Short mmCIF file of C-alpha atoms in Angstrom, two decimals:
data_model
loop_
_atom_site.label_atom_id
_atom_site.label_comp_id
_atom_site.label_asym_id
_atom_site.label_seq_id
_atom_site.Cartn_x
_atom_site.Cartn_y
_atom_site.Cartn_z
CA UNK A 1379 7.83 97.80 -100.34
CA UNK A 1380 7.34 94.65 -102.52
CA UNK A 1381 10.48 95.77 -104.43
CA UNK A 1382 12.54 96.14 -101.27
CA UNK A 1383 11.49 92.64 -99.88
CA UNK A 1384 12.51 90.52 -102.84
CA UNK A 1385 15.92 92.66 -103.04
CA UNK A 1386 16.40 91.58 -99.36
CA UNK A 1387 15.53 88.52 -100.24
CA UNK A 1388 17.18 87.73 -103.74
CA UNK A 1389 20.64 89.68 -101.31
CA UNK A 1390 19.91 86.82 -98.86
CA UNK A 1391 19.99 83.99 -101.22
CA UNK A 1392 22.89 84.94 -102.82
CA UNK A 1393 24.80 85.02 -99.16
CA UNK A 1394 23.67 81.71 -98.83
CA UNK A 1395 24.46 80.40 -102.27
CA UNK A 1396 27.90 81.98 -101.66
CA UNK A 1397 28.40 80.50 -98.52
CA UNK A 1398 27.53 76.79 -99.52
CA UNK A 1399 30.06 77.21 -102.45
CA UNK A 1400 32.71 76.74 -100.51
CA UNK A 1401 31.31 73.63 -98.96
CA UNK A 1402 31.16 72.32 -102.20
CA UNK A 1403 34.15 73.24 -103.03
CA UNK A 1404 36.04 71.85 -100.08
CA UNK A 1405 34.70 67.58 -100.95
CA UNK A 1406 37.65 65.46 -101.04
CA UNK A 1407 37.41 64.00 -104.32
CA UNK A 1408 39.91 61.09 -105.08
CA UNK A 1409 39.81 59.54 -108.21
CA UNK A 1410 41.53 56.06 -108.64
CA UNK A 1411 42.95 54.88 -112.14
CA UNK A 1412 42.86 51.25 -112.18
CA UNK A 1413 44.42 48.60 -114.75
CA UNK A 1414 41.27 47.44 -115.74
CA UNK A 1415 37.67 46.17 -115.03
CA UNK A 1416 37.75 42.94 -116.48
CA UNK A 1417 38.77 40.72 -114.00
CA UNK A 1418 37.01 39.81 -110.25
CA UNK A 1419 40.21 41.07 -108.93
CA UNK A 1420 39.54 45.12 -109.90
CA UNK A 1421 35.85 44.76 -108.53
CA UNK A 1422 37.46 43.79 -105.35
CA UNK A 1423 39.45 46.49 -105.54
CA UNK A 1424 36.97 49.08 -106.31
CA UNK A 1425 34.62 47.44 -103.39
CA UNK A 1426 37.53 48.39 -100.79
CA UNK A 1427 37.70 51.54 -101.97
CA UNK A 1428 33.96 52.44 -101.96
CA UNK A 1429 33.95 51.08 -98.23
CA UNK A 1430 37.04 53.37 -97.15
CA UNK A 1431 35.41 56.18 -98.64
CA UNK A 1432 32.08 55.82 -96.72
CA UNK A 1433 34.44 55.39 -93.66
CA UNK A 1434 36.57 58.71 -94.29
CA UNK A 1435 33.78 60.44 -96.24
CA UNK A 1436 35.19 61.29 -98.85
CA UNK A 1437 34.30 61.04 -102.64
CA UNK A 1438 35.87 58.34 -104.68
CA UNK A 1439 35.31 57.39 -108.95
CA UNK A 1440 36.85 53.82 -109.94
CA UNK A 1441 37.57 53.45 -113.61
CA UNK A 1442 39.91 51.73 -115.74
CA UNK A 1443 40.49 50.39 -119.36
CA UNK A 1444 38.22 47.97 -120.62
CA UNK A 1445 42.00 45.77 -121.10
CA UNK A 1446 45.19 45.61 -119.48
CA UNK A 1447 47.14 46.25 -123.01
CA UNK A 1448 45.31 50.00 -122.68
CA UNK A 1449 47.94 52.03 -122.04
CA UNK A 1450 47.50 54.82 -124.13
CA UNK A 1451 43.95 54.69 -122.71
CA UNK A 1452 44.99 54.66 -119.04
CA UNK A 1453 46.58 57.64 -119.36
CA UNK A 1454 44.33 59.30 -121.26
CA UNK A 1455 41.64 58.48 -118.16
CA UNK A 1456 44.81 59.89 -115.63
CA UNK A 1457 45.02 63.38 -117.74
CA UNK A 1458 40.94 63.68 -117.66
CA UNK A 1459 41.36 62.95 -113.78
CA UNK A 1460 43.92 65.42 -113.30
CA UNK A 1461 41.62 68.41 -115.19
CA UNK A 1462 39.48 67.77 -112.67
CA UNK A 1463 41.51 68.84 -110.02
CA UNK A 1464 41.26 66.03 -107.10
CA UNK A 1465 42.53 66.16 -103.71
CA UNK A 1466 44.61 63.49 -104.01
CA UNK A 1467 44.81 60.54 -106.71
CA UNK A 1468 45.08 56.50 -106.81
CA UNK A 1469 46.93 55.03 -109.86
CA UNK A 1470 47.74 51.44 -110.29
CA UNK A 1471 50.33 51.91 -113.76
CA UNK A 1472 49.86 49.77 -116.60
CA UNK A 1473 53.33 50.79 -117.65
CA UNK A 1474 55.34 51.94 -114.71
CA UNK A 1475 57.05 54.71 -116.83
CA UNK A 1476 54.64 55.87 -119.39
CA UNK A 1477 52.54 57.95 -116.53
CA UNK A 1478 56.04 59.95 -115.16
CA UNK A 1479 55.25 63.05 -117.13
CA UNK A 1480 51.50 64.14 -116.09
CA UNK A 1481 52.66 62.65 -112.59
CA UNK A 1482 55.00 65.07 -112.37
CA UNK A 1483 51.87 67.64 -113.35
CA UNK A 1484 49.90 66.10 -110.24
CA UNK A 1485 53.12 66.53 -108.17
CA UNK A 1486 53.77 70.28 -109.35
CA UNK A 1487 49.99 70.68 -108.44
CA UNK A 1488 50.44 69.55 -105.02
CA UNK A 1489 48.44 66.48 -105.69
CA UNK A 1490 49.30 63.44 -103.44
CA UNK A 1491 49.86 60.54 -105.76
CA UNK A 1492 48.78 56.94 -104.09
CA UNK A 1493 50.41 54.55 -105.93
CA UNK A 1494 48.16 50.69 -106.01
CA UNK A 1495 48.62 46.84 -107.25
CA UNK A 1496 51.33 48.47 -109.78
CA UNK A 1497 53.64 50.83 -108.56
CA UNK A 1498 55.58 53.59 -111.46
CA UNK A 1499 59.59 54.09 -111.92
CA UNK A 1500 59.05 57.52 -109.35
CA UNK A 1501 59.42 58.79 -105.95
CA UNK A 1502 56.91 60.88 -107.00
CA UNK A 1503 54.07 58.59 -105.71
CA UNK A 1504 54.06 58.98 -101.54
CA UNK A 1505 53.66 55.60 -100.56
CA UNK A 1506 52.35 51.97 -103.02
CA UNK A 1507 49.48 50.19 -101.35
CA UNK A 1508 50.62 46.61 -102.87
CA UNK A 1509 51.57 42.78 -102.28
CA UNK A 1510 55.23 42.02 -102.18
CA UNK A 1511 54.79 40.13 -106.08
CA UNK A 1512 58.56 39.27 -105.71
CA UNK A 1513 57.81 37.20 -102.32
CA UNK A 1514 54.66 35.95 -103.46
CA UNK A 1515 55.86 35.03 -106.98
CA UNK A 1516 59.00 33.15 -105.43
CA UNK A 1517 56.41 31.42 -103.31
CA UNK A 1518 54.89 30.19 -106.37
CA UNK A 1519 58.24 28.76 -107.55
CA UNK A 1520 58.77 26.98 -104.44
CA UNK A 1521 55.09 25.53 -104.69
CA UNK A 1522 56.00 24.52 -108.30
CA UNK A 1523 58.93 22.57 -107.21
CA UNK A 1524 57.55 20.96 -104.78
CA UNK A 1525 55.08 19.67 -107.46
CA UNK A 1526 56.99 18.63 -109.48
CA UNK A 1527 59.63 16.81 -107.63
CA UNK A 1528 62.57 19.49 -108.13
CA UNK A 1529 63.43 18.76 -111.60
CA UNK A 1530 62.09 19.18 -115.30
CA UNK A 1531 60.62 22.24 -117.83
CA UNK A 1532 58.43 24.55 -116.67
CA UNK A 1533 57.52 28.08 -118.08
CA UNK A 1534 55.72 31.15 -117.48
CA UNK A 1535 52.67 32.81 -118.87
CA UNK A 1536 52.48 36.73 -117.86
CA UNK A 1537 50.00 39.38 -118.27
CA UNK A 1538 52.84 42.05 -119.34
CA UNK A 1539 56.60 43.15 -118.87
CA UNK A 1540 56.00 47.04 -118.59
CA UNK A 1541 53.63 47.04 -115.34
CA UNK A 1542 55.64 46.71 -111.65
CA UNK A 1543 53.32 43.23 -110.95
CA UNK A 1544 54.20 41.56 -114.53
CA UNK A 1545 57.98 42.83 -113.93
CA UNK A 1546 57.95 41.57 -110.07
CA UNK A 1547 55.73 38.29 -110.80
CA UNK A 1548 57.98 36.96 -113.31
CA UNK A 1549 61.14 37.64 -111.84
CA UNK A 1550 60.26 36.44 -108.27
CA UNK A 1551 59.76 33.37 -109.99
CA UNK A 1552 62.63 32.84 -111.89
CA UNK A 1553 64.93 34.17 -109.53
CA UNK A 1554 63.69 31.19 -107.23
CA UNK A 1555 64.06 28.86 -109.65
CA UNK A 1556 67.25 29.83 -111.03
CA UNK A 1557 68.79 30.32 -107.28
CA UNK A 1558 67.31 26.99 -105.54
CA UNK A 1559 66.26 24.88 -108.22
CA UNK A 1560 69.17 23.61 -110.53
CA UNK A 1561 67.28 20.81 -112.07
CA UNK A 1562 64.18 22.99 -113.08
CA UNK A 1563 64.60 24.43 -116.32
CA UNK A 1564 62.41 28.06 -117.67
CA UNK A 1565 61.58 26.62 -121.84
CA UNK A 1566 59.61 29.38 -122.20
CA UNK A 1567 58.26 32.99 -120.47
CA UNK A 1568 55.29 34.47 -122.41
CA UNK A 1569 53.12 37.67 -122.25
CA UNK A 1570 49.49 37.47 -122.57
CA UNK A 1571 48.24 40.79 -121.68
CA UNK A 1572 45.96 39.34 -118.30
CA UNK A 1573 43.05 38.28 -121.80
CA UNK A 1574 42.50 34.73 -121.16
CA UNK A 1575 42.05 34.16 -124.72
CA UNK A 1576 45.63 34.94 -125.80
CA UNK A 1577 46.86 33.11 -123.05
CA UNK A 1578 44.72 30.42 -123.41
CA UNK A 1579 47.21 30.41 -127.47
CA UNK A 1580 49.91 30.66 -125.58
CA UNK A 1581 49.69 28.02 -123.45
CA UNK A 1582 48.55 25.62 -126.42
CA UNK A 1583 51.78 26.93 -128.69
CA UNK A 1584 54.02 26.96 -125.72
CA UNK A 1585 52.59 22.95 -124.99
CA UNK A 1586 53.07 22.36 -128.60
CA UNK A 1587 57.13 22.92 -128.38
CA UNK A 1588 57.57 21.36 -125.49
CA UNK A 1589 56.28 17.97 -124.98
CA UNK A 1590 58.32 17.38 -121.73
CA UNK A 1591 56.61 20.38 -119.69
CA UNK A 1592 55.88 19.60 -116.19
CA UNK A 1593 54.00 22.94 -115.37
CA UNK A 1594 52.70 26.66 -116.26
CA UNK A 1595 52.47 29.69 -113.75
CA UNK A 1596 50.15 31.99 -115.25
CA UNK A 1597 51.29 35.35 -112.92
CA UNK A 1598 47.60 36.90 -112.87
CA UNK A 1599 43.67 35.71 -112.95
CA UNK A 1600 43.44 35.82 -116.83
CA UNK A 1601 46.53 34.35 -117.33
CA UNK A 1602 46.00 31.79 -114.89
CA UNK A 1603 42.50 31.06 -116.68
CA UNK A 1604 44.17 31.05 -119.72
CA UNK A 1605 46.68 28.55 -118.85
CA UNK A 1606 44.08 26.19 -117.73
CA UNK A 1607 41.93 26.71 -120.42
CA UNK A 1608 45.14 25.84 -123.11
CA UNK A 1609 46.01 23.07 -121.21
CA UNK A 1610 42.44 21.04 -121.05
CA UNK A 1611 42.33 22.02 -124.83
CA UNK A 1612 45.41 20.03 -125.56
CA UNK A 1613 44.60 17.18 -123.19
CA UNK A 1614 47.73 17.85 -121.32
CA UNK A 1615 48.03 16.85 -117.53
CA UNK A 1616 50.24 19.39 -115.95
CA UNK A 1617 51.29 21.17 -112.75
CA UNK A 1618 49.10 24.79 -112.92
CA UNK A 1619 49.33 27.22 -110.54
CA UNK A 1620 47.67 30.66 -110.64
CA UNK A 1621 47.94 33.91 -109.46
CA UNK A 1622 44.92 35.84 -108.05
CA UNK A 1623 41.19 34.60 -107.44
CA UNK A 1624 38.13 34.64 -108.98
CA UNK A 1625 35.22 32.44 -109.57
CA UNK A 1626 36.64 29.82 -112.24
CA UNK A 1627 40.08 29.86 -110.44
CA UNK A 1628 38.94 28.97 -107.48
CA UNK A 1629 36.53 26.09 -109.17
CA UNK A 1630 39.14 24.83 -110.51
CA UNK A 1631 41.63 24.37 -107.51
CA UNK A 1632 38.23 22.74 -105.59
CA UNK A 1633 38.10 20.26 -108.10
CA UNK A 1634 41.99 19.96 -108.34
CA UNK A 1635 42.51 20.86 -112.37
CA UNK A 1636 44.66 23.83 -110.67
CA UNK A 1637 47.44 22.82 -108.26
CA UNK A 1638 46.81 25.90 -106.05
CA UNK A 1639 47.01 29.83 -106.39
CA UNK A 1640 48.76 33.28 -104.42
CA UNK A 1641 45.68 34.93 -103.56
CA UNK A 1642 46.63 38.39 -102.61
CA UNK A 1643 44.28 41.10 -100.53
CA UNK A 1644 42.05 43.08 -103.55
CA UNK A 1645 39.55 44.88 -100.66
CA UNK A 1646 42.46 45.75 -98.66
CA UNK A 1647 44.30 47.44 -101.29
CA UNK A 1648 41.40 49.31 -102.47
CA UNK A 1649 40.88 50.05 -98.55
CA UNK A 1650 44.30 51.43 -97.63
CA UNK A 1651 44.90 53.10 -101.12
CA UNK A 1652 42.06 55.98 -100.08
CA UNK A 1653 43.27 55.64 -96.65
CA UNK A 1654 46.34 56.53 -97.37
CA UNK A 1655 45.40 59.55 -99.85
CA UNK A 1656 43.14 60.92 -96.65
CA UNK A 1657 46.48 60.35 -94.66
CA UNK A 1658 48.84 62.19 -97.29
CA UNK A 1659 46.10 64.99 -96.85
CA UNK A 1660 46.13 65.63 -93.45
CA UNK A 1661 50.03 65.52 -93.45
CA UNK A 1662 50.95 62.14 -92.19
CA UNK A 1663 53.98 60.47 -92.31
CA UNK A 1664 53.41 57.01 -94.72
CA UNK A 1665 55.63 54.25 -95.09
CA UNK A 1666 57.33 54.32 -98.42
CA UNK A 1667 55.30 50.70 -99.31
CA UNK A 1668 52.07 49.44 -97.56
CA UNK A 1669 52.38 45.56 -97.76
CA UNK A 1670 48.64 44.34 -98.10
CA UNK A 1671 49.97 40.66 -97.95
CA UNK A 1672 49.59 37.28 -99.99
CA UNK A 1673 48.78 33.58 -99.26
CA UNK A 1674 48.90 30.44 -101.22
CA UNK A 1675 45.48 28.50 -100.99
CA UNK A 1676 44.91 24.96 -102.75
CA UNK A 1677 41.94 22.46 -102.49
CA UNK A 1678 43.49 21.85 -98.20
CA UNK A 1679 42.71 24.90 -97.00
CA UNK A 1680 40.60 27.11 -99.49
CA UNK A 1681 37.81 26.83 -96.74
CA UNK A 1682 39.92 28.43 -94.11
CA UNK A 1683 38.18 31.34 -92.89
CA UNK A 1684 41.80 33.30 -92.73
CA UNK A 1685 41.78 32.60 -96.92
CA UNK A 1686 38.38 32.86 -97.36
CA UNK A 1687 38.16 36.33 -96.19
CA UNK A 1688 40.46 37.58 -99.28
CA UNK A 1689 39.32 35.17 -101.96
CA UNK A 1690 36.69 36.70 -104.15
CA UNK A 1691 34.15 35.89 -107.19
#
């Protein structure tokens, strides 16, 4: 009798094991492959994310090199994501073509690919949750101009020429320039990799050959740091304006050492990047780009409640 009962009950257990595997099986897990975690801008990010997936309940993992030069890295973290085999996937590409091949893999596997911040070479990806860096950049020219009366060198510190945000930053910029601004001439466009400390050398070599330089854009938060940082090194007064936010930026546009900055929306990227993977999940249509928007803040209206709600430390 005792024999029976535990085979009844050992029978039973196993039903119910086997019918909470499934369950387990069925969690929508979405890993996202960020650029990085060293900058305020990718903890932004990652807090969107984390509040979209308590809102869609579903499981999310943030990770990304420990520097933006980490390409080989980043797509060694994309191929240990992929093993896994997620729902759906966020990937903000540190070189928009390097990636192609194992997102082809995800694509074969029916993955939905959510493109974020840095979009790939692909129409493999269904939709990029981004700012428009060509708009916001060219804002940044016509900022510069404005600061320094229309005419004289500037040039351009950038955190790389292989990701879709270094690409779009630098030429929204210089197309500006080149198409409105006739008396404002580019010396010099260098790549720092987003470190402030190489940009920071940049910006002191770049000040070194050009005594005549009215101003720097540095095109993201470590560059912009970097630029700053170079420039109070060499005792140079010039025009700086930033990209990004972040504790020391946004010190330094209070106390007027930085000109002003493009902020863009970190949260809301990380927000509608899951969003959109739940969305490619359940079917929906999405719009080839999701625009998360950008604004220019300076010391005037850095207090506005409409910038302060996408500024971050």
């Amino acid at each position: 009798m005792l024999k029976r009962r535990t085979l009844t009950w050992t029978l039973g257990l196993a039903a119910g094991i086997g019918l909470a595997l499934p369950v387990c099986a069925q969690e929508t897990y979405i890993p996202l492959i960020s650029k990085g975690f060293q900058h305020q801008f990718w903890q932004a990010v990652k807090a969107g994310a984390d509040q979209a997936a308590k809102d869609f309940k579903v499981k999310v993992t943030f990770e990304g090199p420990e520097t933006e030069a980490m390409v080989d890295k980043q797509i060694d973290m994309l191929s240990a994501a992929l093993a896994k085999h997620p729902k759906a996937l966020g990937f903000a590409a540190l070189d928009s073509k390097a990636a192609i091949p194992l997102l082809k893999k995800a694509q074969a596997e029916k993955i939905p690919v959510v493109a974020f911040d840095s979009g790939v070479d692909s129409d493999i990806p269904v939709t990029t949750a981004t700012t428009d860096n060509l708009a916001a950049a060219a804002l940044a020219a016509d900022k510069m101009a404005e600061f320094i009366g229309k005419e004289g060198d500037v040039a351009v510190v950038v955190h790389d020429q292989t990701s879709r945000t270094g690409i779009d930053r630098r030429d929204g910029f210089l197309n500006r320039m080149k198409s409105t601004y006739p008396k404002i001439k580019i010396v010099s466009v260098q790549y720092g990799g987003g470190d402030q400390l190489k940009s920071t050398e940049i910006t002191k070599s770049i000040l070194q050959a050009n005594p005549n330089l009215k101003g720097i854009f540095g095109a993201n938060e470590g560059s912009a740091i970097g630029v700053l940082n170079g420039a109070k090194e060499m005792k140079r007064k010039i025009v700086v304006i930033g990209y990004d936010s972040g504790k020391q930026q946004k010190e330094a546009i209070t106390s007027g050492a930085m000109a002003g900055a493009i902020t863009q929306n970190p949260v809301g990227i990380g927000y509608k990047t899951v969003e959109a993977a739940v969305k490619a999940l359940k079917g929906e249509k999405l719009p080839k780009v999701i625009d998360t928007g950008f604004y220019w803040y300076d010391k005037s209206n850095i207090a506005d409640p409409k910038i302060a709600a996408v500024l971050y430390d």
